[in-house]
PDB file of C-alpha atoms in Angstrom:
ATOM      1  CA  UNK A   1     112.525 120.618 138.227  1.00 47.00           C
ATOM      2  CA  UNK A   2     110.290 117.642 139.024  1.00 54.00           C
ATOM      3  CA  UNK A   3     107.365 119.256 137.214  1.00 55.00           C
ATOM      4  CA  UNK A   4     109.479 119.748 134.095  1.00 54.00           C
ATOM      5  CA  UNK A   5     110.491 116.081 134.148  1.00 58.00           C
ATOM      6  CA  UNK A   6     106.859 114.961 134.397  1.00 65.00           C
ATOM      7  CA  UNK A   7     105.862 117.313 131.583  1.00 62.00           C
ATOM      8  CA  UNK A   8     108.643 115.987 129.378  1.00 74.00           C
ATOM      9  CA  UNK A   9     107.684 112.381 130.038  1.00 87.00           C
ATOM     10  CA  UNK A  10     104.044 113.145 129.254  1.00 89.00           C
ATOM     11  CA  UNK A  11     105.051 114.682 125.932  1.00 89.00           C
ATOM     12  CA  UNK A  12     107.153 111.622 125.197  1.00 91.00           C
ATOM     13  CA  UNK A  13     104.208 109.349 125.972  1.00 93.00           C
ATOM     14  CA  UNK A  14     101.917 111.404 123.715  1.00 93.00           C
ATOM     15  CA  UNK A  15     104.465 111.251 120.875  1.00 93.00           C
ATOM     16  CA  UNK A  16     104.914 107.482 121.255  1.00 95.00           C
ATOM     17  CA  UNK A  17     101.179 106.771 121.278  1.00 96.00           C
ATOM     18  CA  UNK A  18     100.633 109.185 118.390  1.00 95.00           C
ATOM     19  CA  UNK A  19     103.410 107.568 116.373  1.00 95.00           C
ATOM     20  CA  UNK A  20     101.978 104.090 116.951  1.00 97.00           C
ATOM     21  CA  UNK A  21      98.518 105.227 115.861  1.00 96.00           C
ATOM     22  CA  UNK A  22      99.974 106.891 112.757  1.00 97.00           C
ATOM     23  CA  UNK A  23     101.856 103.667 111.946  1.00 97.00           C
ATOM     24  CA  UNK A  24      98.612 101.666 112.204  1.00 95.00           C
ATOM     25  CA  UNK A  25      96.846 104.218 109.998  1.00 96.00           C
ATOM     26  CA  UNK A  26      99.615 103.943 107.386  1.00 97.00           C
ATOM     27  CA  UNK A  27      99.243 100.148 107.397  1.00 96.00           C
ATOM     28  CA  UNK A  28      95.485 100.473 106.881  1.00 95.00           C
ATOM     29  CA  UNK A  29      95.888 102.999 104.067  1.00 96.00           C
ATOM     30  CA  UNK A  30      98.398 100.703 102.349  1.00 96.00           C
ATOM     31  CA  UNK A  31      95.889  97.847 102.578  1.00 94.00           C
ATOM     32  CA  UNK A  32      93.183 100.084 101.080  1.00 95.00           C
ATOM     33  CA  UNK A  33      95.624 101.213  98.395  1.00 94.00           C
ATOM     34  CA  UNK A  34      96.431  97.672  97.332  1.00 95.00           C
ATOM     35  CA  UNK A  35      92.722  96.797  97.293  1.00 94.00           C
ATOM     36  CA  UNK A  36      92.111  99.884  95.154  1.00 95.00           C
ATOM     37  CA  UNK A  37      94.832  98.858  92.707  1.00 94.00           C
ATOM     38  CA  UNK A  38      93.336  95.384  92.423  1.00 94.00           C
ATOM     39  CA  UNK A  39      89.806  96.671  91.897  1.00 93.00           C
ATOM     40  CA  UNK A  40      90.760  99.574  89.569  1.00 93.00           C
ATOM     41  CA  UNK A  41      88.612 101.812  91.777  1.00 93.00           C
ATOM     42  CA  UNK A  42      88.908 103.560  95.109  1.00 93.00           C
ATOM     43  CA  UNK A  43      88.272 101.159  97.976  1.00 93.00           C
ATOM     44  CA  UNK A  44      87.808 102.416 101.540  1.00 94.00           C
ATOM     45  CA  UNK A  45      87.514  99.644 104.110  1.00 94.00           C
ATOM     46  CA  UNK A  46      85.290 100.614 107.069  1.00 95.00           C
ATOM     47  CA  UNK A  47      86.761 100.318 110.545  1.00 94.00           C
ATOM     48  CA  UNK A  48      84.178  97.693 111.479  1.00 93.00           C
ATOM     49  CA  UNK A  49      85.352  95.407 108.661  1.00 94.00           C
ATOM     50  CA  UNK A  50      89.021  95.817 109.572  1.00 93.00           C
ATOM     51  CA  UNK A  51      88.246  95.246 113.250  1.00 93.00           C
ATOM     52  CA  UNK A  52      86.207  92.139 112.384  1.00 94.00           C
ATOM     53  CA  UNK A  53      89.148  90.707 110.454  1.00 93.00           C
ATOM     54  CA  UNK A  54      91.463  91.240 113.425  1.00 92.00           C
ATOM     55  CA  UNK A  55      89.164  90.184 116.296  1.00 93.00           C
ATOM     56  CA  UNK A  56      85.419  89.930 115.717  1.00 92.00           C
ATOM     57  CA  UNK A  57      84.532  89.022 119.310  1.00 95.00           C
ATOM     58  CA  UNK A  58      86.061  92.198 120.761  1.00 94.00           C
ATOM     59  CA  UNK A  59      84.055  94.337 118.339  1.00 91.00           C
ATOM     60  CA  UNK A  60      80.832  92.692 119.509  1.00 91.00           C
ATOM     61  CA  UNK A  61      81.783  93.173 123.177  1.00 93.00           C
ATOM     62  CA  UNK A  62      82.676  96.863 122.729  1.00 89.00           C
ATOM     63  CA  UNK A  63      79.528  97.531 120.689  1.00 84.00           C
ATOM     64  CA  UNK A  64      77.320  95.861 123.319  1.00 85.00           C
ATOM     65  CA  UNK A  65      79.084  97.712 126.137  1.00 88.00           C
ATOM     66  CA  UNK A  66      78.536 101.109 124.532  1.00 83.00           C
ATOM     67  CA  UNK A  67      74.925 100.530 123.529  1.00 79.00           C
ATOM     68  CA  UNK A  68      73.749  99.088 126.875  1.00 84.00           C
ATOM     69  CA  UNK A  69      74.843 102.077 128.956  1.00 80.00           C
ATOM     70  CA  UNK A  70      72.720 105.000 130.090  1.00 76.00           C
ATOM     71  CA  UNK A  71      73.271 106.951 126.876  1.00 84.00           C
ATOM     72  CA  UNK A  72      73.069 103.836 124.666  1.00 81.00           C
ATOM     73  CA  UNK A  73      70.339 105.112 122.326  1.00 84.00           C
ATOM     74  CA  UNK A  74      72.329 108.311 121.799  1.00 86.00           C
ATOM     75  CA  UNK A  75      75.671 106.527 121.404  1.00 83.00           C
ATOM     76  CA  UNK A  76      74.473 103.864 118.941  1.00 84.00           C
ATOM     77  CA  UNK A  77      74.275 106.154 115.867  1.00 88.00           C
ATOM     78  CA  UNK A  78      77.594 107.795 116.792  1.00 88.00           C
ATOM     79  CA  UNK A  79      79.345 104.441 117.214  1.00 87.00           C
ATOM     80  CA  UNK A  80      77.831 103.157 113.969  1.00 89.00           C
ATOM     81  CA  UNK A  81      79.009 106.293 112.132  1.00 93.00           C
ATOM     82  CA  UNK A  82      82.552 105.932 113.497  1.00 93.00           C
ATOM     83  CA  UNK A  83      82.657 102.226 112.618  1.00 92.00           C
ATOM     84  CA  UNK A  84      81.468 103.072 109.101  1.00 94.00           C
ATOM     85  CA  UNK A  85      84.337 105.492 108.428  1.00 95.00           C
ATOM     86  CA  UNK A  86      87.593 104.276 106.870  1.00 95.00           C
ATOM     87  CA  UNK A  87      89.863 102.794 109.528  1.00 94.00           C
ATOM     88  CA  UNK A  88      92.884 104.861 108.546  1.00 95.00           C
ATOM     89  CA  UNK A  89      90.928 108.080 109.170  1.00 95.00           C
ATOM     90  CA  UNK A  90      89.554 106.982 112.540  1.00 95.00           C
ATOM     91  CA  UNK A  91      93.003 105.903 113.748  1.00 95.00           C
ATOM     92  CA  UNK A  92      95.139 108.481 111.933  1.00 95.00           C
ATOM     93  CA  UNK A  93      93.404 111.674 113.067  1.00 96.00           C
ATOM     94  CA  UNK A  94      93.813 110.985 116.815  1.00 96.00           C
ATOM     95  CA  UNK A  95      97.378 109.849 116.102  1.00 96.00           C
ATOM     96  CA  UNK A  96      98.203 113.133 114.411  1.00 95.00           C
ATOM     97  CA  UNK A  97      96.559 115.109 117.214  1.00 95.00           C
ATOM     98  CA  UNK A  98      98.477 113.215 119.905  1.00 94.00           C
ATOM     99  CA  UNK A  99     101.773 113.590 118.048  1.00 92.00           C
ATOM    100  CA  UNK A 100     101.078 117.300 117.629  1.00 92.00           C
ATOM    101  CA  UNK A 101     100.175 117.680 121.318  1.00 91.00           C
ATOM    102  CA  UNK A 102     103.414 115.977 122.338  1.00 89.00           C
ATOM    103  CA  UNK A 103     105.670 118.034 120.124  1.00 83.00           C
ATOM    104  CA  UNK A 104     108.591 120.004 121.474  1.00 77.00           C
ATOM    105  CA  UNK A 105     107.670 123.487 122.696  1.00 73.00           C
ATOM    106  CA  UNK A 106     111.098 124.979 122.060  1.00 73.00           C
ATOM    107  CA  UNK A 107     111.193 128.093 119.948  1.00 70.00           C
ATOM    108  CA  UNK A 108     113.475 127.445 117.037  1.00 71.00           C
ATOM    109  CA  UNK A 109     115.546 130.334 115.810  1.00 73.00           C
ATOM    110  CA  UNK A 110     116.591 130.116 112.212  1.00 75.00           C
ATOM    111  CA  UNK A 111     119.465 132.219 111.012  1.00 76.00           C
ATOM    112  CA  UNK A 112     120.783 132.682 107.543  1.00 74.00           C
ATOM    113  CA  UNK A 113     124.296 131.744 106.654  1.00 73.00           C
ATOM    114  CA  UNK A 114     125.325 135.356 106.147  1.00 75.00           C
ATOM    115  CA  UNK A 115     124.315 136.141 109.756  1.00 68.00           C
ATOM    116  CA  UNK A 116     126.946 133.766 111.184  1.00 65.00           C
TER     117      UNK A 116
END
């Protein structure tokens, strides 16, 4: 019984974190959508630009932390590629995966009205 309670709380935590990430991704896609409407062209804002607008110092600290570690030369191109992708993709995909991982495992049985 205790194991089931822990499993249920973990699923709840995954759903909450996934929902928050999806909400942030929706906000970022709305910002890109309004920029696209204003420019009459598709505009995709990279994650690095969005992060810089929110808190530039934390981006510098995280970038320095990742590139000065043991695998820094290997991580630098990966981090640069992730920061170059649109922010709503980088945040939305993990959000969808977490929400999917925290979904209910119950088997739903659908019956037709004539089977009642």
